[in-house]
Amino acid sequence: MLEKARKIQEQLVAWRRDFHMHPELGFQEHRTAKIVAETLEEMGLRVETGVGITGVVGYLGEGSPVVGIRADMDALPLQEANHIPYASQNPGVMHACGHDAHTAILLGTARLLSEMPDRPPGEVRFLFQPSEEEWDEELKSGATRMIDDGALEGVDSVIALHVDDDVPAGQIEVDEGYGSAAVDAFIATITGQGAHGAYPHESVDPTFILAQVINAIHGIRARRVNPIRSAVISIGAIHAGKTTNVIPEEVEIMGTIRSFDDETRAQLSEELEKAFAVSRAFGGDYTLTIERGFPGMYNDPAVVKIIHQTAVDLLGADAVKPGEVGMGAEDFSYMMQKAPGAMFGLGVKIDETPRPSHSPTFDLNEEALPVGVAIFAEAACRLLKGTGG
Ligand SMILES: [Zn+2]
Ligand SMILES: [Zn+2]
């Protein structure tokens, strides 16, 4: 399978560079979606467009089981700083998270599987997802929009990959269990009583209350959450006052709340409420809003086992490492709530120069493209067969 994938390397690079030159932001992937849909149709797949606003679904084969493979297509609002022939031609927009490669890899996978005469029975569903990085006005990202439109109906397992700029090309990272965090945001206001800065006793100083509340917030992770559970609360913004001699009326504070499991997630919200309630003990008051974001991404052990074995067979045991777990977010987690699934990290490191994702100098090693294709295609066949070998 790796050999077959390497034979289409030129095509993979051409697709990836074309998407890289013409990046589009979340829910605006019109050009990308059009190319994806036309290419899938040329391969003989049944294609649905406008799934989840700008998403595309390709159907190959019929019956059960149904294996879903997902690629996200959106870019980021960044100005590319790389001087490369295929640099972004869309000012202020850049594929800085590698979704151009994800899209090209999934097209390559569709090509390989569609040209396979002995493909196992069942359906492979190619899920080209819009807007992984952005939410719409209803706080829904691309995965949720596609699920709302029924793209995951009947899917028995679902797989995806994400490029990893820390891992050499030719290696992958995969591990069972949580791979990315549940992400919630909090937005709060602490209210007091303003006064002249010279007469603090006539105020209920919200910045003084804030100091107590911050202490209580940082105590949640340290003193309230079971130390073996993962959790973090970070404050991202604080706004109060305008000048030197006026004690302000109120303070605004916001931040991010991250965890893996549902129990810890719920506990963090409850504890945050208690931390803000400290305001009342000091004569102030507060409002607290918690916006719920992506759930934690749970890599299903059975699906991971198949991807792991596939990668070992294709690349050798030394090329397959356990994933490094972080508290980042990934909206593929919504799809994994619909069907058991797994996401693996595809090594795309070029050399020792750091090219971190979400930075204007991000770039990836195109040698990794056929590796992604081969693992997707082979793992899909094994999932269709329902076996690890
Ligand atoms: Zn990203
Ligand atoms: Zn990404």
Coordinates of C-alpha atoms and ligand atoms in Angstrom, one line a residue:
M1 CA 0.0 0.0 0.0
L2 CA 2.9 2.4 0.8
E3 CA 4.4 1.6 -2.7
K4 CA 1.0 2.4 -4.3
A5 CA 0.8 5.7 -2.3
R6 CA 4.3 6.7 -3.3
K7 CA 3.4 6.3 -6.9
I8 CA 0.9 9.1 -6.6
Q9 CA 3.4 11.4 -4.7
E10 CA 3.5 13.9 -7.5
Q11 CA -0.3 14.2 -7.5
L12 CA -0.4 14.5 -3.7
V13 CA 2.2 17.3 -3.8
A14 CA 0.3 19.1 -6.6
W15 CA -3.0 19.0 -4.6
R16 CA -1.4 20.1 -1.4
R17 CA 0.5 23.0 -3.0
D18 CA -2.6 24.1 -4.8
F19 CA -4.6 24.2 -1.6
H20 CA -1.7 25.8 0.2
M21 CA -1.6 28.6 -2.4
H22 CA -5.4 29.2 -2.1
P23 CA -6.2 28.9 1.6
E24 CA -9.8 29.6 2.7
L25 CA -11.1 30.4 6.2
G26 CA -13.7 28.3 8.0
F27 CA -17.1 27.9 6.3
Q28 CA -15.6 29.8 3.3
E29 CA -13.9 26.7 1.7
H30 CA -15.8 27.1 -1.6
R31 CA -12.9 26.7 -4.0
T32 CA -11.4 23.8 -2.0
A33 CA -14.8 22.1 -1.7
K34 CA -15.4 22.4 -5.4
I35 CA -12.0 20.9 -6.3
V36 CA -12.6 18.1 -3.8
A37 CA -16.1 17.3 -5.1
E38 CA -15.0 17.3 -8.8
T39 CA -12.0 15.2 -8.1
L40 CA -14.1 12.6 -6.1
E41 CA -16.6 12.5 -9.0
E42 CA -13.9 11.9 -11.5
M43 CA -12.8 8.9 -9.3
G44 CA -16.4 7.6 -9.6
L45 CA -17.6 8.3 -6.1
R46 CA -21.1 9.5 -5.2
V47 CA -20.6 13.0 -3.9
E48 CA -22.7 15.3 -1.7
T49 CA -21.8 18.9 -1.4
G50 CA -22.9 21.6 1.1
V51 CA -22.8 19.1 4.0
G52 CA -22.2 21.2 7.1
I53 CA -22.3 24.4 5.0
T54 CA -19.2 24.0 2.9
G55 CA -18.3 20.3 3.6
V56 CA -18.1 17.5 1.0
V57 CA -18.9 13.8 1.5
G58 CA -17.7 11.1 -0.9
Y59 CA -19.3 7.6 -0.8
L60 CA -17.3 4.6 -2.0
G61 CA -18.9 1.1 -1.9
E62 CA -22.1 0.1 -0.2
G63 CA -23.5 -1.8 2.7
S64 CA -21.9 -2.4 6.0
P65 CA -19.6 -1.8 7.8
V66 CA -19.2 1.9 7.2
V67 CA -15.8 3.4 7.8
G68 CA -15.5 7.2 7.9
I69 CA -12.3 9.0 7.2
R70 CA -12.2 12.7 8.0
A71 CA -10.0 15.6 6.7
D72 CA -10.4 19.2 7.7
M73 CA -10.1 21.8 4.9
D74 CA -9.9 25.3 6.6
A75 CA -7.0 27.7 6.9
L76 CA -6.1 30.3 9.5
P77 CA -6.2 34.1 9.5
L78 CA -2.4 34.5 9.3
Q79 CA 0.0 36.2 6.9
E80 CA 2.4 33.6 5.5
A81 CA 6.1 34.5 6.1
N82 CA 7.6 31.7 4.0
H83 CA 9.3 32.5 0.8
I84 CA 8.4 29.4 -1.2
P85 CA 7.0 29.0 -4.7
Y86 CA 3.7 27.7 -3.4
A87 CA 3.2 30.4 -0.7
S88 CA -0.3 31.6 0.0
Q89 CA -1.7 33.9 -2.6
N90 CA -4.5 35.0 -0.3
P91 CA -3.3 37.9 1.8
G92 CA -3.8 37.3 5.6
V93 CA -4.9 33.7 5.2
M94 CA -2.6 30.7 5.5
H95 CA -2.7 26.9 5.8
A96 CA -0.6 27.0 9.0
C97 CA -2.2 23.9 10.6
G98 CA -1.5 21.5 7.7
H99 CA -5.2 21.1 6.7
D100 CA -4.0 21.5 3.1
A101 CA -2.1 18.2 3.6
H102 CA -5.0 16.6 5.3
T103 CA -7.2 17.4 2.3
A104 CA -4.7 16.1 -0.2
I105 CA -4.0 12.9 1.8
L106 CA -7.7 12.1 1.9
L107 CA -8.1 12.7 -1.8
G108 CA -5.1 10.4 -2.4
T109 CA -6.8 7.8 -0.1
A110 CA -10.0 8.0 -2.1
R111 CA -8.0 7.5 -5.3
L112 CA -6.1 4.4 -4.0
L113 CA -9.2 2.8 -2.6
S114 CA -11.4 3.5 -5.6
E115 CA -8.7 1.9 -7.9
M116 CA -8.5 -1.2 -5.7
P117 CA -10.3 -4.2 -7.4
D118 CA -10.1 -6.4 -4.2
R119 CA -11.4 -3.7 -1.8
P120 CA -13.3 -5.5 1.0
P121 CA -17.1 -5.1 1.0
G122 CA -18.7 -2.2 2.9
E123 CA -18.7 1.5 2.5
V124 CA -15.9 4.0 2.9
R125 CA -17.2 7.5 3.6
F126 CA -14.8 10.4 2.9
L127 CA -15.6 13.3 5.2
F128 CA -14.1 16.6 4.0
Q129 CA -14.9 18.9 6.9
P130 CA -15.0 22.7 6.9
S131 CA -14.1 25.0 9.7
E132 CA -12.2 23.0 12.4
E133 CA -10.5 26.2 13.7
E134 CA -13.6 28.5 13.8
W135 CA -17.1 28.5 15.2
D136 CA -20.1 30.1 13.5
E137 CA -22.5 32.4 15.2
E138 CA -24.2 29.5 17.0
L139 CA -20.8 28.4 18.3
K140 CA -20.7 25.3 16.1
S141 CA -17.7 24.2 14.2
G142 CA -17.5 22.1 11.0
A143 CA -17.7 18.7 12.7
T144 CA -20.9 19.6 14.5
R145 CA -22.4 21.1 11.3
M146 CA -21.6 17.9 9.3
I147 CA -23.1 15.7 12.1
D148 CA -26.2 18.0 12.1
D149 CA -26.5 17.3 8.4
G150 CA -26.4 13.5 8.9
A151 CA -22.8 12.9 7.6
L152 CA -22.1 10.4 10.4
E153 CA -25.3 8.4 10.1
G154 CA -24.6 4.7 10.0
V155 CA -20.8 5.1 10.5
D156 CA -19.3 2.2 12.4
S157 CA -15.9 3.7 12.9
V158 CA -14.2 7.0 12.1
I159 CA -10.5 7.8 11.7
A160 CA -8.5 11.0 11.1
L161 CA -4.9 12.2 11.2
H162 CA -3.3 15.5 12.2
V163 CA 0.2 16.5 10.9
D164 CA 2.7 16.8 13.7
D165 CA 5.7 19.2 13.2
D166 CA 7.6 17.7 16.1
V167 CA 7.8 14.2 14.7
P168 CA 10.0 13.2 11.8
A169 CA 8.4 12.3 8.4
G170 CA 7.9 8.6 8.2
Q171 CA 6.9 8.2 11.8
I172 CA 3.5 8.4 13.4
E173 CA 2.1 8.8 16.9
V174 CA -0.9 6.9 18.1
D175 CA -2.3 6.0 21.5
E176 CA -5.5 4.9 23.1
G177 CA -7.4 7.2 25.5
Y178 CA -7.7 10.9 25.6
G179 CA -5.8 12.7 22.9
S180 CA -7.1 16.2 23.2
A181 CA -9.0 18.2 25.9
A182 CA -12.5 19.3 26.5
V183 CA -12.3 23.1 26.2
D184 CA -14.7 25.5 27.9
A185 CA -14.4 29.3 28.3
F186 CA -15.4 31.4 31.2
I187 CA -16.4 35.1 31.1
A188 CA -17.1 36.8 34.4
T189 CA -17.6 40.3 35.9
I190 CA -16.9 41.1 39.5
T191 CA -18.9 44.1 40.6
G192 CA -18.1 46.4 43.6
Q193 CA -18.6 50.1 44.4
G194 CA -16.5 52.7 42.7
A195 CA -14.9 55.6 44.7
H196 CA -12.1 58.1 44.7
G197 CA -8.7 56.4 45.0
A198 CA -8.0 58.5 48.1
Y199 CA -11.0 57.1 50.0
P200 CA -10.9 53.3 49.5
H201 CA -13.1 52.8 52.6
E202 CA -16.0 54.3 50.7
S203 CA -15.5 51.7 47.9
V204 CA -16.1 48.0 47.5
D205 CA -12.9 47.7 45.5
P206 CA -13.4 45.0 42.7
T207 CA -9.7 44.8 42.0
F208 CA -9.1 43.8 45.7
I209 CA -11.8 41.2 45.4
L210 CA -10.3 40.0 42.1
A211 CA -7.1 39.2 43.9
Q212 CA -8.9 36.9 46.3
V213 CA -10.8 35.3 43.4
I214 CA -7.7 34.7 41.4
N215 CA -6.2 32.9 44.4
A216 CA -9.3 30.8 44.7
I217 CA -9.2 30.0 40.9
H218 CA -5.7 28.8 41.1
G219 CA -6.5 26.7 44.1
I220 CA -9.0 24.7 42.1
R221 CA -6.4 22.7 40.2
A222 CA -4.0 22.6 43.2
R223 CA -6.5 21.7 46.0
R224 CA -9.8 20.6 44.6
V225 CA -9.1 18.3 41.6
N226 CA -7.8 14.8 42.1
P227 CA -4.1 15.1 41.3
I228 CA -4.1 12.2 38.9
R229 CA -6.8 13.8 36.7
S230 CA -5.8 16.3 34.0
A231 CA -7.2 19.8 34.4
V232 CA -6.2 23.4 33.8
I233 CA -7.8 26.8 34.2
S234 CA -5.9 29.7 32.7
I235 CA -6.8 33.4 32.9
G236 CA -6.5 35.1 29.5
A237 CA -7.8 38.6 30.0
I238 CA -8.5 41.0 32.9
H239 CA -9.9 44.5 32.3
A240 CA -10.6 47.2 34.9
G241 CA -10.5 50.9 35.4
K242 CA -9.1 53.8 33.3
T243 CA -7.0 56.1 35.4
T244 CA -4.8 56.4 38.5
N245 CA -7.1 57.8 41.1
V246 CA -10.5 56.2 40.5
I247 CA -11.4 52.8 42.1
P248 CA -13.4 51.1 39.3
E249 CA -17.0 49.8 39.6
E250 CA -16.2 46.4 38.1
V251 CA -13.6 44.0 36.7
E252 CA -14.0 41.7 33.7
I253 CA -12.1 38.5 33.7
M254 CA -12.0 35.6 31.2
G255 CA -10.1 32.4 30.6
T256 CA -10.0 28.9 29.4
I257 CA -11.0 25.7 31.3
R258 CA -9.6 22.4 30.0
S259 CA -10.0 18.8 31.1
F260 CA -10.3 15.3 29.7
D261 CA -13.1 13.4 31.4
D262 CA -16.7 14.5 31.9
E263 CA -16.6 14.3 35.7
T264 CA -13.6 16.6 36.0
R265 CA -15.1 18.9 33.4
A266 CA -18.2 19.3 35.5
Q267 CA -16.3 19.7 38.7
L268 CA -14.2 22.6 37.2
S269 CA -17.3 24.6 36.4
E270 CA -18.8 24.0 39.8
E271 CA -15.5 25.0 41.6
L272 CA -15.2 28.1 39.4
E273 CA -18.6 29.2 40.6
K274 CA -17.5 28.8 44.2
A275 CA -14.3 30.7 43.5
F276 CA -16.3 33.7 42.2
A277 CA -18.7 33.5 45.1
V278 CA -15.8 34.7 47.2
S279 CA -16.8 38.1 45.8
R280 CA -19.9 38.2 48.0
A281 CA -17.9 37.6 51.2
F282 CA -16.1 40.8 50.4
G283 CA -19.3 42.8 49.8
G284 CA -19.2 42.6 46.0
D285 CA -21.1 40.4 43.5
Y286 CA -20.4 38.6 40.2
T287 CA -21.8 37.1 37.1
L288 CA -20.2 34.1 35.5
T289 CA -20.9 32.6 32.1
I290 CA -19.3 29.3 31.0
E291 CA -19.3 28.6 27.3
R292 CA -19.0 25.0 26.5
G293 CA -16.7 24.1 23.7
F294 CA -15.3 20.9 22.2
P295 CA -15.5 17.7 24.3
G296 CA -12.4 15.6 25.0
M297 CA -11.2 13.4 22.2
Y298 CA -11.2 9.8 23.2
N299 CA -9.2 7.4 21.0
D300 CA -11.0 4.1 21.0
P301 CA -8.7 1.2 22.0
A302 CA -10.0 -1.2 19.3
V303 CA -9.6 1.3 16.5
V304 CA -6.2 2.4 17.8
K305 CA -5.1 -1.2 17.7
I306 CA -5.9 -1.5 14.0
I307 CA -4.1 1.8 13.2
H308 CA -1.2 0.8 15.3
Q309 CA -0.8 -2.6 13.6
T310 CA -1.3 -1.1 10.2
A311 CA 1.5 1.5 10.8
V312 CA 3.8 -1.2 12.2
D313 CA 3.3 -3.4 9.2
L314 CA 3.8 -0.5 6.7
L315 CA 6.5 1.5 8.5
G316 CA 8.2 -0.8 11.0
A317 CA 7.8 -0.9 14.7
D318 CA 10.4 1.8 15.3
A319 CA 8.3 4.3 13.4
V320 CA 5.3 4.0 15.6
K321 CA 5.3 5.9 18.9
P322 CA 2.8 6.5 21.6
G323 CA 1.1 10.0 21.2
E324 CA 2.2 12.9 23.4
V325 CA -1.0 13.9 25.1
G326 CA -1.7 17.7 25.4
M327 CA -4.5 19.9 26.5
G328 CA -5.1 21.3 23.0
A329 CA -8.5 21.0 21.3
E330 CA -9.8 19.2 18.2
D331 CA -13.4 19.2 17.0
F332 CA -13.0 15.6 15.6
S333 CA -14.0 14.7 19.1
Y334 CA -17.6 15.4 18.1
M335 CA -17.4 12.7 15.4
M336 CA -15.8 10.3 17.9
Q337 CA -18.9 10.7 20.0
K338 CA -21.0 9.4 17.1
A339 CA -18.8 6.3 16.4
P340 CA -15.7 4.8 17.9
G341 CA -12.7 6.4 16.3
A342 CA -9.1 7.4 16.5
M343 CA -6.8 10.2 15.3
F344 CA -3.1 9.6 14.8
G345 CA -0.3 12.2 14.5
L346 CA 1.6 12.1 11.2
G347 CA 5.2 13.2 11.4
V348 CA 5.9 16.1 9.0
K349 CA 9.1 17.6 10.5
I350 CA 11.4 18.9 7.7
D351 CA 14.6 19.5 9.7
E352 CA 15.8 21.0 13.0
T353 CA 14.4 24.5 12.2
P354 CA 11.2 24.9 14.3
R355 CA 8.1 25.5 12.2
P356 CA 5.4 25.4 14.7
S357 CA 1.8 25.0 13.6
H358 CA -0.3 28.2 13.8
S359 CA 2.8 30.3 13.1
P360 CA 3.5 32.2 9.9
T361 CA 6.6 30.0 9.2
F362 CA 4.8 26.7 9.4
D363 CA 5.6 24.2 6.6
L364 CA 5.6 20.5 6.3
N365 CA 7.6 17.6 4.8
E366 CA 5.8 16.4 1.7
E367 CA 7.5 13.0 2.0
A368 CA 4.9 12.3 4.7
L369 CA 1.9 12.7 2.3
P370 CA 2.0 9.1 0.9
V371 CA 2.6 7.7 4.4
G372 CA -0.7 9.3 5.5
V373 CA -2.4 7.9 2.4
A374 CA -1.1 4.4 2.9
I375 CA -2.1 4.2 6.6
F376 CA -5.6 5.6 5.9
A377 CA -6.2 3.2 2.9
E378 CA -4.8 0.1 4.7
A379 CA -6.5 0.9 8.0
A380 CA -9.8 1.5 6.2
C381 CA -9.5 -2.0 4.5
R382 CA -8.8 -3.6 7.9
L383 CA -11.7 -1.8 9.5
L384 CA -13.9 -3.0 6.6
K385 CA -12.8 -6.5 7.3
G386 CA -13.2 -6.0 11.0
T387 CA -9.7 -7.4 11.7
G388 CA -6.4 -6.2 12.7
G389 CA -4.5 -8.1 10.0
Ligands
ZN1 ZN -5.0 24.3 14.1
ZN2 ZN -5.4 21.5 12.8

